[in-house]
Amino acid sequence: MVSIDKANQTAVEGMMGARPILKGVAPARDVVPGMRPNLLLHAGPPIEWERMSGPLRGAVIGALIFEGLAKNEKEAEALVGKGEVDFAPCHHHATVGPMAGVTSASMMVYIIENETHGNMAYSNLNEGYGKVLRYGAYSEEVIAKLKWMNDVMGPVLAKAIEASGGMDIRALLSEALHMGDEGHNRNKAGSILYTTKLAPWIAQTAGDSAVAGEILKFLGENALSVLNPVMAACKAMADAAHGVEGSTMVSTMARNGTDFGLRVSGLGDQWFTAPAEVPDGLYFPSYTSADANPDIGDSTITETAGIGAFAMAAAPAIVTFVSGTPQDALNATLEMYEITTAEHSHFTIPQLEFRGSPTGIDIRKVVELGITPRVNTGIAHKDAGVGQVGAGLVRPPMKIFEDAVRAYAKQYNL
Amino acid sequence: MSVTKSEIRSGAYYDSVVLMQLQRNLLQLPGVEDAGVVMATPANLELLAESQLLQAEGKAAKPEDLLIVVKAASGAKAQDALAQVDELLKRRSGAATSSFRPRSLAGAVKALPDADWVSISVPGRYAAGVAREALEFGKHVFLYSDNVSVEDEIGLKQQAQQNGLLLMGPDCGTAIINGIGLGFANHVRQGSIGLVAASGTGLQSVTSAIHNLGGGVSQAIGTGGRDLKEAIGAASTLQGLAYLAADPDTRVIVIISKPPDAAVAGKLLAAALGAGKPVVVCFLGFAAPAVRLNNLHFASGLEHAARIAVDLSQQPARDSGSPSKAKPISGYLRGLFSGGTLASELFLGLNLFLSPLFSNVAIRSEQKVNDAHKSQAHTILDLGEDEFTVGRLHPMMDNDLRIRRLKQEAADPEVGLILLDVVLGEGAHPNPAAELAPAIAAARKARKELEFVALLVGTDEDPQDIQKQEEALAKAGATVYRDITQTLEHVVGRLLGAAEVQKSPAPFAQPLAVINIGVEGFYDSQSAQGAQTIHVEWRPPASGDEDLMALLSKMRT
């Protein structure tokens, strides 16, 4: 019998030792493994069209329109109905995407390389707030913005990042955690750092100062600019912890708006899924939890890698999402130490005397203590095209951890 | 017509204080006539049944389920009340969770690394697992929980001992460590009396009496009610004793127990004899063998124990009279008495120390010697009994029977010490030593290691010349006393010796820092007493799912 503790130590050291560097931007079809024109990647565990929630369906429709495969909703649905569109989780293609996470072949993606282990990870570009594809919106303005991002901003970012020599996202995150971010719901500081670091290179490579100005304005006004490279960096870190024989450490948490999915380092690529829950949070004016879609998005990769809700103590400014006081933010992080394997060697929390953030969720501890991981998240409207209606806290269903423990026992003949 | 409605919440654990508050809050709701909120253990279900609150639905609940029953004036009112449960539970937790409460022992150890105690009061079926974990973390354990199996108790105490830790309990109600009460305890002065007790109320009663008499307590160590049973072998009591023996703040030790098993009592008293300090022994239900034997002071009851302890603690230190360190005898004792009452007195005096001990004067049937003509293990015989004297003179006048029996015993290689009384005075044999001494000398010649002790009863005015009798017996090789207590001290010293005092558990760090798992009230009380303490928001592992718990226990590497 393998020592689980040792296996988990190996896994978590892989995760913390990974050094994700932002290397560039390129169309998905050129870099994402297995990408092809009729394939749409989506957030979360595998799901068929029939079971997709509103926001995910909306994003699928929007992506098909964006790709020119359909002119409108009706054509898009017909195309899917004829079985001409393939779906696969982003996670099956070394990719992650926030909310619906829908990524198509022509979309520009960030390229992250883990320089320690050599694995790659990808994520699409962040669209900012308002009506956006990731929340299932696909109106003309949504598609127009996507085209601008892809045709104007994408190539400039590609050149700028290349010219900069790459950006160490782990170092950027370490700094952002000391500036009040937790890396999932709050990326204000990280986005500013990101924009600041790229600004001179964008100015140099854009060729046209008006374009450079437009891009810098877009990046600078979007407090989530850095979320997607951060998610891809977390994916690169989590993948470095995946596939360790005997490990009970979680290497993937992701939701598709219908199911919450979990993968475990020592259990190969099988998903453990159960219905996703509706987040508990604060709603934008005129919305209530009755409007909310169940939990959606690959952004739980941040919690998987030891930030997000796990680093809540670092981000007291957004404690209203959990319930109120800065003490609650500390408590949120302290609780996560109970179910994790290590304290992060690079992500430290000033409010906890620079303790490393709780890293490497252990399914054994989750089940034994009855504490599921905390997740900070945005809340999508359940209908396609409406967008974000709030933000708050959610936890994965306990069942997927229990199922994983049972599967582990079976696989390792316990 | 009132209506009763129930709700089961599977795997939702709350401590009973919370449930009682919830129950009280439910009762204050409009239309509610009665309410029961319990963890659905068989005992609790029975309570509900008695209050006519147990319905078919509730009967199906499992022990780890939370069962809420409301009886109200109408179905709607009952439903309303049930609907408010979450709100009522939340209202309470809002105030209590301002600072972080760990959910696991590991979390608590990180949060309060100075804690060297863990106080455990979780339901019995989980208690051994939590205690094991606490010991693995290198913590002393106060185990309040009951319903822990004897096998688990043995295992836990071995684990504690091997790691130099003390495990008090299971079912340990009371302790006072560094002046802080754990479990149920009274506010008592700190002082120089250390106690170790297999009885919670006994400990409370004696510590209170010590305080009221003007004395003070250094440490009061509980052991759990079963510790002095043969299966457990006084594991915790012996450790507690070792701790107090080594503790520089303790001048007087008190041991309290309900009737211990005979073999265990001997082992414990042997250790007490080696404690190097006065030890007050209060074994309820056992006749005190003497007022004092060496450093052991025997109390007739709890208050008496407190009184002796306080007196001793207020006297200047003196040699506590530990027995000699000479290698004790390994063989059995055989007592050959001419006087029935003397036989009884010595039997009762040695009864606490020697096991198994038989006699033809024993009161309890299991200690009656099977055949008075054949000794077994330690045996004390009254040779003046009818079974020996039919057709002959009483042994006080005729030494023949005793000498023959003396030879028989001396020839038995299992015998190590022969104890005789020699009673002088009018009517008795005119010169008993003249006949007994040669027999003793002969026996000692044949077996050098065989020891003799004679208890001489008489005065210097008796016709036999007590001085000469003593000299003759001593010359033959017997150790002679004219005093029963000295005789007992000698025999106990030779047969028990001073047992190796065990290695003391690690010293209790000052000030007391303790991790509390289970009943929240204990946390409140520890905290109010000024201890550094942290409460673990404990839940049954895997929400009480036994299959998962079994899998998880296999995954603990």
CSV table of C-alpha atoms in Angstrom, one decimal, chain B residues 116-117 131-132 134-141 156-168 235-236 239 503-506 508:
chain,number,residue,atom,x,y,z
B,116,ASP,CA,-0.7,20.0,26.5
B,117,TRP,CA,-4.1,18.7,27.5
B,131,ALA,CA,-8.4,10.1,22.4
B,132,ARG,CA,-6.0,8.1,20.3
B,134,ALA,CA,-4.8,13.3,21.0
B,135,LEU,CA,-2.2,11.0,22.3
B,136,GLU,CA,-0.6,10.9,18.9
B,137,PHE,CA,-0.3,14.6,19.1
B,138,GLY,CA,1.6,14.1,22.4
B,139,LYS,CA,-1.2,15.5,24.6
B,140,HIS,CA,-2.3,14.4,28.1
B,141,VAL,CA,-6.0,13.4,27.9
B,156,LEU,CA,-5.3,3.9,25.1
B,157,LYS,CA,-3.7,3.6,28.5
B,158,GLN,CA,-0.8,1.5,27.1
B,159,GLN,CA,-0.4,4.1,24.3
B,160,ALA,CA,-0.4,6.9,26.9
B,161,GLN,CA,2.1,5.1,29.1
B,162,GLN,CA,4.5,4.4,26.2
B,163,ASN,CA,4.5,8.0,25.3
B,164,GLY,CA,4.9,9.4,28.9
B,165,LEU,CA,1.4,10.8,28.8
B,166,LEU,CA,-1.4,10.6,31.3
B,167,LEU,CA,-4.9,9.5,30.2
B,168,MET,CA,-7.6,10.2,32.8
B,235,ALA,CA,-2.7,1.8,34.8
B,236,SER,CA,-3.7,5.5,35.2
B,239,GLN,CA,0.9,6.8,36.6
B,503,LYS,CA,8.2,6.6,35.1
B,504,SER,CA,6.2,9.7,35.7
B,505,PRO,CA,4.2,11.2,32.9
B,506,ALA,CA,5.7,14.4,31.4
B,508,PHE,CA,2.0,19.4,33.2
